[in-house]
C-alpha cells in the first residue's frame, strides 16, 4: 500500500510480507509473516505475525502477537504485546499503558502510562510516566531511565539500578524463592501463560475469519449501532437486566426449574 493510499474503513488483510504506508480510517486486522506499518491508522492495530514493526502513528491501541515486535512510532492509546522480544525504540511514544508478556523487553522511548506484565529480561533506559509493576528474571535500569511512579517488581534477584537512574515513587522488591515455587511462571516455561497466549491468538484468528466471512453483516451492525447508539444501548441494557433476573431465579431454585422469558419489543434499528 503506497503512502498515497486511503482506506475509508476497516482493513482485514492476510498474506506473506505486508507493508502499509497509507492511511486507514478504521481498524487494521492482520495475519501475516511480517507487517511493517509506517502510515497512519485512525483506529486500532491488531496483528499476528512473525515480525511486527510499528513505525507510523496509531490513534487507537496496538495488540500484537509476534516473535519480534518493534515500536518506533506514536501510539495514542495502549500497547498489548505477546512475543519473544519487544523493542520500544528511542523515538517511540506510547500515550497510555503497556502490558507485555515476552522473553526480553527494552524500553528506550517514552511511556505515558503504566508498564505491567511478565518478562524474562527487562531493560529500561527511557521514561515511564506511570508505575512499573512487573515480574522478571533480570531487570536493569540504565542511567537515563526515569520512572515517575512506583517501581514494584518480583524477581529472584534484585534489579540492577544505575546510580543516575531516577525513581520518583516507591521501590518495592518481592523476592522469588525458586525452591518454594511449585510451578514455573515464566512465559516460556509456565503452562498458564503459554496457554493464555495461544488462546488469545486463536480468538484473534477466529475473529479475522468470521469478519471475512460475515463482512457485510459486520458492517451493517456497525452502522446500525453508530446511527442509533442510544437505542442500541437501551436494548442491550434491558436484555442484560432480564438475563440477570433469569440467572438469579435459577440460582435460588433448588427443587424446581424456573422459567424466565425475555420479551423485547422494540422497533428495528434503522
Short mmCIF file of C-alpha atoms in Angstrom, two decimals:
data_model
loop_
_atom_site.label_atom_id
_atom_site.label_comp_id
_atom_site.label_asym_id
_atom_site.label_seq_id
_atom_site.Cartn_x
_atom_site.Cartn_y
_atom_site.Cartn_z
CA UNK A 1 0.00 0.00 0.00
CA UNK A 2 1.66 3.28 -1.09
CA UNK A 3 1.69 6.38 1.09
CA UNK A 4 -1.00 7.92 -1.13
CA UNK A 5 -3.49 5.12 -0.44
CA UNK A 6 -6.52 5.97 1.73
CA UNK A 7 -8.78 3.19 3.02
CA UNK A 8 -12.03 4.76 4.30
CA UNK A 9 -12.96 1.84 6.57
CA UNK A 10 -11.55 -1.12 8.48
CA UNK A 11 -8.96 -3.26 6.74
CA UNK A 12 -8.77 -7.03 7.23
CA UNK A 13 -5.75 -8.49 5.46
CA UNK A 14 -3.70 -11.70 5.40
CA UNK A 15 -0.57 -12.50 3.46
CA UNK A 16 3.20 -13.03 3.49
CA UNK A 17 5.11 -9.78 3.85
CA UNK A 18 2.88 -6.72 4.19
CA UNK A 19 3.93 -3.07 4.16
CA UNK A 20 1.43 -0.30 4.81
CA UNK A 21 2.35 3.31 4.14
CA UNK A 22 -1.06 4.88 3.57
CA UNK A 23 -3.98 5.95 5.76
CA UNK A 24 -6.50 3.52 7.27
CA UNK A 25 -9.52 5.36 8.62
CA UNK A 26 -10.71 2.36 10.67
CA UNK A 27 -9.07 -0.61 12.39
CA UNK A 28 -6.41 -2.87 10.92
CA UNK A 29 -6.70 -6.63 11.48
CA UNK A 30 -3.77 -8.52 10.01
CA UNK A 31 -2.33 -12.02 9.91
CA UNK A 32 0.98 -12.34 8.05
CA UNK A 33 4.59 -13.40 8.17
CA UNK A 34 5.74 -9.81 8.59
CA UNK A 35 3.96 -6.50 8.91
CA UNK A 36 5.55 -3.06 8.58
CA UNK A 37 3.18 -0.21 9.41
CA UNK A 38 4.62 3.21 8.62
CA UNK A 39 1.47 5.13 7.77
CA UNK A 40 -1.49 6.36 9.81
CA UNK A 41 -4.20 4.21 11.42
CA UNK A 42 -7.13 6.14 12.86
CA UNK A 43 -8.43 3.06 14.69
CA UNK A 44 -6.55 0.22 16.37
CA UNK A 45 -3.99 -2.26 15.07
CA UNK A 46 -4.50 -5.98 15.73
CA UNK A 47 -1.78 -8.14 14.25
CA UNK A 48 -0.45 -11.69 14.37
CA UNK A 49 2.92 -12.06 12.65
CA UNK A 50 6.44 -13.34 12.95
CA UNK A 51 7.84 -9.82 12.77
CA UNK A 52 5.79 -6.73 13.59
CA UNK A 53 7.15 -3.21 13.05
CA UNK A 54 5.04 -0.24 14.13
CA UNK A 55 6.79 2.78 12.65
CA UNK A 56 3.91 5.15 11.95
CA UNK A 57 1.09 6.56 14.05
CA UNK A 58 -1.82 4.59 15.52
CA UNK A 59 -4.62 6.64 17.05
CA UNK A 60 -6.04 3.63 18.91
CA UNK A 61 -4.35 0.69 20.62
CA UNK A 62 -1.90 -1.89 19.29
CA UNK A 63 -2.40 -5.57 20.10
CA UNK A 64 0.45 -7.64 18.75
CA UNK A 65 1.16 -11.36 18.74
CA UNK A 66 4.61 -11.80 17.18
CA UNK A 67 8.03 -13.29 17.64
CA UNK A 68 9.66 -9.88 17.36
CA UNK A 69 7.84 -6.59 17.94
CA UNK A 70 9.50 -3.24 17.23
CA UNK A 71 7.82 0.07 18.03
CA UNK A 72 9.29 3.30 16.68
CA UNK A 73 6.14 5.34 16.10
CA UNK A 74 3.39 7.00 18.08
CA UNK A 75 0.57 5.14 19.83
CA UNK A 76 -2.24 7.27 21.22
CA UNK A 77 -3.58 4.52 23.46
CA UNK A 78 -2.32 1.18 24.81
CA UNK A 79 0.13 -1.49 23.70
CA UNK A 80 -0.54 -5.15 24.45
CA UNK A 81 2.31 -7.37 23.32
CA UNK A 82 2.84 -11.13 23.34
CA UNK A 83 6.10 -12.37 21.84
CA UNK A 84 9.75 -13.24 22.21
CA UNK A 85 11.20 -9.73 22.02
CA UNK A 86 9.69 -6.26 22.37
CA UNK A 87 11.84 -3.27 21.49
CA UNK A 88 10.44 0.22 22.10
CA UNK A 89 12.84 2.46 20.22
CA UNK A 90 14.12 5.87 21.41
CA UNK A 91 11.76 7.73 19.06
CA UNK A 92 8.65 5.82 20.17
CA UNK A 93 5.84 7.44 22.15
CA UNK A 94 3.08 5.40 23.83
CA UNK A 95 0.46 7.64 25.40
CA UNK A 96 -1.09 5.14 27.83
CA UNK A 97 -0.25 1.67 29.23
CA UNK A 98 1.93 -1.21 28.09
CA UNK A 99 1.01 -4.78 29.00
CA UNK A 100 3.70 -7.23 27.96
CA UNK A 101 4.43 -10.96 28.10
CA UNK A 102 7.72 -11.73 26.37
CA UNK A 103 11.26 -13.04 26.72
CA UNK A 104 13.06 -9.70 26.51
CA UNK A 105 11.81 -6.12 26.54
CA UNK A 106 13.84 -2.98 26.01
CA UNK A 107 12.22 0.39 26.65
CA UNK A 108 14.21 3.27 25.20
CA UNK A 109 11.28 5.53 24.32
CA UNK A 110 8.58 7.33 26.26
CA UNK A 111 5.62 5.69 28.00
CA UNK A 112 2.82 7.93 29.21
CA UNK A 113 1.09 5.36 31.44
CA UNK A 114 1.97 2.21 33.35
CA UNK A 115 4.16 -0.76 32.48
CA UNK A 116 3.00 -4.19 33.65
CA UNK A 117 3.42 -7.82 32.75
CA UNK A 118 5.89 -10.69 32.86
CA UNK A 119 9.22 -10.80 31.00
CA UNK A 120 12.43 -12.76 31.02
CA UNK A 121 14.69 -9.72 30.88
CA UNK A 122 13.70 -6.05 31.18
CA UNK A 123 15.93 -3.13 30.27
CA UNK A 124 14.68 0.43 30.79
CA UNK A 125 16.62 3.43 29.52
CA UNK A 126 13.63 5.61 28.64
CA UNK A 127 10.83 7.34 30.52
CA UNK A 128 7.80 5.83 32.27
CA UNK A 129 5.34 8.46 33.47
CA UNK A 130 3.31 5.94 35.47
CA UNK A 131 4.06 2.88 37.59
CA UNK A 132 6.14 -0.17 36.76
CA UNK A 133 4.77 -3.48 38.05
CA UNK A 134 6.47 -6.50 36.52
CA UNK A 135 7.74 -9.97 37.14
CA UNK A 136 11.10 -10.72 35.54
CA UNK A 137 14.19 -12.87 35.71
CA UNK A 138 16.51 -9.92 35.22
CA UNK A 139 15.92 -6.16 35.41
CA UNK A 140 18.28 -3.33 34.54
CA UNK A 141 17.62 0.40 34.87
CA UNK A 142 20.09 2.33 32.75
CA UNK A 143 21.49 5.76 33.73
CA UNK A 144 18.94 7.54 31.52
CA UNK A 145 15.95 5.65 32.97
CA UNK A 146 13.23 7.68 34.67
CA UNK A 147 10.16 6.27 36.43
CA UNK A 148 7.69 8.91 37.62
CA UNK A 149 5.58 6.47 39.67
CA UNK A 150 6.27 3.39 41.78
CA UNK A 151 8.71 0.65 40.81
CA UNK A 152 7.40 -2.69 42.05
CA UNK A 153 8.87 -5.93 40.78
CA UNK A 154 9.12 -9.64 41.51
CA UNK A 155 12.38 -11.38 40.76
CA UNK A 156 14.81 -13.96 42.08
CA UNK A 157 17.47 -11.29 42.42
CA UNK A 158 17.50 -7.57 42.97
CA UNK A 159 17.33 -5.29 39.97
CA UNK A 160 20.45 -3.56 38.74
CA UNK A 161 19.73 0.15 39.14
CA UNK A 162 22.36 2.56 37.91
CA UNK A 163 23.09 5.46 40.24
CA UNK A 164 21.92 8.04 37.69
CA UNK A 165 18.54 6.33 37.18
CA UNK A 166 15.59 8.25 38.64
CA UNK A 167 12.65 6.69 40.51
CA UNK A 168 10.22 9.22 41.97
CA UNK A 169 7.84 6.76 43.62
CA UNK A 170 8.28 3.79 45.91
CA UNK A 171 10.64 0.93 45.07
CA UNK A 172 9.45 -2.50 46.23
CA UNK A 173 11.27 -5.74 45.50
CA UNK A 174 9.45 -9.01 46.15
CA UNK A 175 12.00 -11.79 46.14
CA UNK A 176 11.00 -15.05 44.49
CA UNK A 177 12.30 -18.17 46.19
CA UNK A 178 13.00 -20.68 43.43
CA UNK A 179 12.87 -23.64 45.81
CA UNK A 180 9.39 -22.76 47.04
CA UNK A 181 7.95 -22.26 43.61
CA UNK A 182 5.83 -25.27 42.81
CA UNK A 183 5.40 -24.39 39.17
CA UNK A 184 7.47 -22.11 36.94
CA UNK A 185 5.64 -18.98 35.90
CA UNK A 186 7.85 -17.83 33.05
CA UNK A 187 6.19 -17.06 29.77
CA UNK A 188 8.25 -19.83 28.18
CA UNK A 189 8.00 -22.49 30.90
CA UNK A 190 4.71 -21.74 32.61
CA UNK A 191 1.81 -23.54 31.01
CA UNK A 192 -0.75 -21.00 32.17
CA UNK A 193 0.73 -18.01 30.32
CA UNK A 194 1.54 -20.00 27.20
CA UNK A 195 -1.98 -21.40 27.14
CA UNK A 196 -3.44 -17.91 27.61
CA UNK A 197 -1.30 -16.52 24.79
CA UNK A 198 -2.32 -19.31 22.41
CA UNK A 199 -5.96 -18.91 23.42
CA UNK A 200 -5.91 -15.16 22.73
CA UNK A 201 -4.15 -15.76 19.43
CA UNK A 202 -6.77 -18.34 18.47
CA UNK A 203 -9.52 -15.86 19.33
CA UNK A 204 -7.88 -13.23 17.15
CA UNK A 205 -7.54 -15.59 14.17
CA UNK A 206 -11.14 -16.72 14.66
CA UNK A 207 -12.25 -13.10 14.67
CA UNK A 208 -10.40 -12.43 11.42
CA UNK A 209 -12.02 -15.45 9.74
CA UNK A 210 -15.52 -14.55 10.97
CA UNK A 211 -15.08 -10.95 9.88
CA UNK A 212 -14.05 -12.08 6.41
CA UNK A 213 -16.99 -14.49 6.14
CA UNK A 214 -19.61 -12.13 7.54
CA UNK A 215 -18.06 -8.85 6.42
CA UNK A 216 -21.33 -7.41 5.13
CA UNK A 217 -23.20 -8.28 8.33
CA UNK A 218 -20.41 -6.85 10.45
CA UNK A 219 -20.52 -3.50 8.66
CA UNK A 220 -24.34 -3.42 8.85
CA UNK A 221 -24.23 -4.00 12.60
CA UNK A 222 -21.52 -1.36 12.98
CA UNK A 223 -23.56 1.20 11.03
CA UNK A 224 -26.73 0.36 12.94
CA UNK A 225 -25.08 0.91 16.31
CA UNK A 226 -23.43 4.09 15.08
CA UNK A 227 -26.67 5.53 13.72
CA UNK A 228 -28.79 4.60 16.75
CA UNK A 229 -26.34 4.29 19.61
CA UNK A 230 -28.72 5.22 22.45
CA UNK A 231 -31.41 2.86 21.18
CA UNK A 232 -28.88 0.02 20.90
CA UNK A 233 -27.56 0.77 24.39
CA UNK A 234 -31.08 0.74 25.82
CA UNK A 235 -31.94 -2.60 24.22
CA UNK A 236 -28.71 -4.24 25.37
CA UNK A 237 -29.13 -2.94 28.93
CA UNK A 238 -32.69 -4.22 29.04
CA UNK A 239 -31.60 -7.63 27.73
CA UNK A 240 -28.81 -7.86 30.30
CA UNK A 241 -31.18 -6.94 33.14
CA UNK A 242 -33.64 -9.64 32.11
CA UNK A 243 -30.82 -12.16 31.78
CA UNK A 244 -29.59 -11.38 35.29
CA UNK A 245 -33.10 -11.92 36.63
CA UNK A 246 -33.13 -15.34 34.97
CA UNK A 247 -29.76 -16.21 36.48
CA UNK A 248 -30.76 -15.13 39.98
CA UNK A 249 -34.02 -17.04 39.76
CA UNK A 250 -32.28 -20.24 38.67
CA UNK A 251 -29.70 -19.98 41.46
CA UNK A 252 -32.38 -19.55 44.13
CA UNK A 253 -34.38 -22.52 42.98
CA UNK A 254 -33.27 -25.87 44.45
CA UNK A 255 -36.17 -28.18 43.84
CA UNK A 256 -37.71 -26.99 40.63
CA UNK A 257 -36.69 -25.30 37.43
CA UNK A 258 -37.73 -21.72 36.98
CA UNK A 259 -38.54 -20.41 33.58
CA UNK A 260 -37.89 -16.87 32.67
CA UNK A 261 -38.88 -15.49 29.35
CA UNK A 262 -37.33 -12.42 27.90
CA UNK A 263 -39.62 -10.29 25.87
CA UNK A 264 -38.12 -7.48 23.95
CA UNK A 265 -40.49 -5.31 21.98
CA UNK A 266 -38.95 -2.53 20.01
CA UNK A 267 -38.72 -1.29 16.53
CA UNK A 268 -35.79 -2.47 14.45
CA UNK A 269 -32.73 -0.24 14.17
CA UNK A 270 -32.69 1.96 11.17
#
